[in-house]
Amino acid sequence: MDGPPERQPNGGTLCGMPPPLTPMSSILHTSEQIHRALDYHLQRHNLLTSNLAHIDTPGFRPQDLARGESFEAELDAVMATTDAQHLTPPGQTEGAFQVVTDPTAPPGLDGNAVSVDREAVKIAANQLRYDTLATLATQELSGLQWAANDGRPG
């Protein structure tokens, strides 16, 4: 059978593959991925600084955000926009951010498991990731502005 695959009412094809992204939907999908990653790192920063605020609370266990993918996978997904399959595999959905208690933090004598050094390292690493994603967002928006101005600086 030559020609394009038959479309189903839900926009997919008979073979079960999602329809290809158009250039506009690809741009919007990339921006959405960056936005979601920035949201994650902002929420994680707030949670990590909250851990530091509880450094003198007896029995407090530090918390963190769990996410199904690593930063490297997140960055690869944002940068690999040439194919819809690179962003989210079919049948998988991006999960919400889940707060988890850090099981590896050793408690002190009062049961508090917050370590200033450990939390400071997490905050610094999270900030670097956030800054990287913010730079990508700026470049994405600059590219959109350039395209909207027909290639003239804007």
Tab-separated table of C-alpha atoms in Angstrom:
chain	number	residue	atom	x	y	z
A	1	MET	CA	0.000	0.000	0.000
A	2	ASP	CA	1.645	3.220	-1.179
A	3	GLY	CA	0.812	6.612	0.227
A	4	PRO	CA	0.312	7.989	3.705
A	5	PRO	CA	-1.130	5.812	6.476
A	6	GLU	CA	-4.824	6.138	7.168
A	7	ARG	CA	-5.639	8.573	9.991
A	8	GLN	CA	-7.799	7.564	12.926
A	9	PRO	CA	-10.303	9.942	14.597
A	10	ASN	CA	-7.923	10.498	17.551
A	11	GLY	CA	-5.207	11.802	15.202
A	12	GLY	CA	-3.082	8.645	15.284
A	13	THR	CA	-2.473	6.191	12.471
A	14	LEU	CA	-3.530	2.592	12.014
A	15	CYS	CA	-0.102	1.382	13.118
A	16	GLY	CA	-0.551	3.063	16.507
A	17	MET	CA	2.149	5.686	16.082
A	18	PRO	CA	1.298	9.250	17.074
A	19	PRO	CA	0.994	11.772	14.271
A	20	PRO	CA	4.195	13.641	13.480
A	21	LEU	CA	4.676	16.997	15.143
A	22	THR	CA	4.237	20.006	12.922
A	23	PRO	CA	6.919	22.684	13.200
A	24	MET	CA	4.620	24.835	15.369
A	25	SER	CA	3.592	22.002	17.696
A	26	SER	CA	7.241	20.951	17.961
A	27	ILE	CA	8.234	24.462	19.047
A	28	LEU	CA	5.433	24.596	21.587
A	29	HIS	CA	6.268	21.106	22.866
A	30	THR	CA	9.914	22.098	23.379
A	31	SER	CA	8.896	25.242	25.252
A	32	GLU	CA	6.550	23.185	27.405
A	33	GLN	CA	9.347	20.712	28.235
A	34	ILE	CA	11.650	23.551	29.274
A	35	HIS	CA	8.873	25.145	31.340
A	36	ARG	CA	8.157	21.857	33.134
A	37	ALA	CA	11.860	21.347	33.885
A	38	LEU	CA	12.180	24.898	35.245
A	39	ASP	CA	9.130	24.308	37.449
A	40	TYR	CA	10.693	21.131	38.803
A	41	HIS	CA	13.966	22.810	39.732
A	42	LEU	CA	12.186	25.802	41.282
A	43	GLN	CA	10.041	23.509	43.446
A	44	ARG	CA	13.096	21.465	44.359
A	45	HIS	CA	14.990	24.603	45.367
A	46	ASN	CA	12.124	25.656	47.644
A	47	LEU	CA	12.013	22.205	49.228
A	48	LEU	CA	15.784	22.060	49.778
A	49	THR	CA	15.866	25.503	51.390
A	50	SER	CA	12.946	24.425	53.589
A	51	ASN	CA	15.112	21.534	54.769
A	52	LEU	CA	17.732	24.057	55.899
A	53	ALA	CA	15.074	26.036	57.771
A	54	HIS	CA	14.333	22.869	59.784
A	55	ILE	CA	17.937	22.222	60.780
A	56	ASP	CA	17.105	22.625	64.497
A	57	THR	CA	13.793	20.734	64.435
A	58	PRO	CA	14.161	17.476	66.395
A	59	GLY	CA	13.208	14.402	64.374
A	60	PHE	CA	13.014	16.246	61.037
A	61	ARG	CA	13.939	14.194	57.975
A	62	PRO	CA	15.046	16.104	54.844
A	63	GLN	CA	12.807	15.893	51.825
A	64	ASP	CA	13.474	16.028	48.111
A	65	LEU	CA	11.550	15.782	44.856
A	66	ALA	CA	11.488	12.459	43.055
A	67	ARG	CA	11.356	12.417	39.307
A	68	GLY	CA	11.468	9.547	36.865
A	69	GLU	CA	14.283	10.922	34.764
A	70	SER	CA	17.721	12.339	35.415
A	71	PHE	CA	18.783	15.869	34.548
A	72	GLU	CA	20.779	14.533	31.621
A	73	ALA	CA	17.665	12.799	30.251
A	74	GLU	CA	15.704	15.996	30.819
A	75	LEU	CA	18.306	18.059	28.977
A	76	ASP	CA	18.502	15.528	26.130
A	77	ALA	CA	14.713	15.615	25.787
A	78	VAL	CA	14.697	19.396	25.588
A	79	MET	CA	17.499	19.494	23.039
A	80	ALA	CA	16.320	16.583	20.856
A	81	THR	CA	13.373	18.196	19.104
A	82	THR	CA	13.901	16.743	15.663
A	83	ASP	CA	11.606	13.784	16.255
A	84	ALA	CA	8.479	13.476	18.403
A	85	GLN	CA	9.657	10.061	19.616
A	86	HIS	CA	12.701	11.682	21.296
A	87	LEU	CA	10.603	13.658	23.764
A	88	THR	CA	8.139	11.245	25.342
A	89	PRO	CA	7.909	7.639	24.166
A	90	PRO	CA	4.411	6.477	23.186
A	91	GLY	CA	2.405	5.233	26.143
A	92	GLN	CA	4.477	7.128	28.698
A	93	THR	CA	3.405	10.306	30.403
A	94	GLU	CA	5.435	12.869	32.247
A	95	GLY	CA	4.843	12.438	35.954
A	96	ALA	CA	4.137	15.087	38.521
A	97	PHE	CA	6.741	15.952	41.094
A	98	GLN	CA	6.537	13.738	44.154
A	99	VAL	CA	7.946	14.772	47.536
A	100	VAL	CA	9.963	11.982	49.147
A	101	THR	CA	11.852	11.706	52.417
A	102	ASP	CA	15.585	11.217	51.949
A	103	PRO	CA	16.266	7.692	53.293
A	104	THR	CA	20.046	8.057	53.006
A	105	ALA	CA	20.370	10.991	55.415
A	106	PRO	CA	21.767	9.742	58.742
A	107	PRO	CA	19.920	11.176	61.763
A	108	GLY	CA	21.765	12.998	64.532
A	109	LEU	CA	21.293	12.560	68.286
A	110	ASP	CA	18.013	14.496	68.243
A	111	GLY	CA	16.736	12.537	65.228
A	112	ASN	CA	17.235	15.468	62.840
A	113	ALA	CA	18.844	14.281	59.623
A	114	VAL	CA	19.496	17.640	57.927
A	115	SER	CA	23.143	18.246	57.019
A	116	VAL	CA	24.056	21.813	56.039
A	117	ASP	CA	26.850	20.616	53.752
A	118	ARG	CA	24.705	18.000	52.036
A	119	GLU	CA	21.803	20.407	51.467
A	120	ALA	CA	24.167	23.151	50.237
A	121	VAL	CA	25.620	20.792	47.616
A	122	LYS	CA	22.108	19.783	46.475
A	123	ILE	CA	21.054	23.437	46.249
A	124	ALA	CA	24.176	24.396	44.250
A	125	ALA	CA	23.739	21.502	41.797
A	126	ASN	CA	20.042	22.272	41.415
A	127	GLN	CA	20.850	25.950	40.756
A	128	LEU	CA	23.328	25.007	38.001
A	129	ARG	CA	20.667	22.868	36.341
A	130	TYR	CA	18.069	25.620	36.644
A	131	ASP	CA	20.474	28.178	35.127
A	132	THR	CA	21.236	25.832	32.210
A	133	LEU	CA	17.552	25.361	31.492
A	134	ALA	CA	16.909	29.111	31.807
A	135	THR	CA	19.610	29.695	29.194
A	136	LEU	CA	17.923	27.176	26.895
A	137	ALA	CA	14.573	28.923	27.425
A	138	THR	CA	16.127	32.284	26.554
A	139	GLN	CA	17.657	30.855	23.384
A	140	GLU	CA	14.347	29.232	22.430
A	141	LEU	CA	12.484	32.525	22.858
A	142	SER	CA	15.191	34.439	20.966
A	143	GLY	CA	14.826	31.999	18.093
A	144	LEU	CA	11.056	32.463	18.079
A	145	GLN	CA	11.471	36.245	18.096
A	146	TRP	CA	13.941	36.022	15.219
A	147	ALA	CA	11.521	33.869	13.226
A	148	ALA	CA	8.566	36.159	14.016
A	149	ASN	CA	10.583	39.119	12.707
A	150	ASP	CA	11.382	37.287	9.453
A	151	GLY	CA	15.034	36.909	10.368
A	152	ARG	CA	15.618	40.530	11.299
A	153	PRO	CA	17.107	41.359	14.706
A	154	GLY	CA	14.474	42.346	17.014
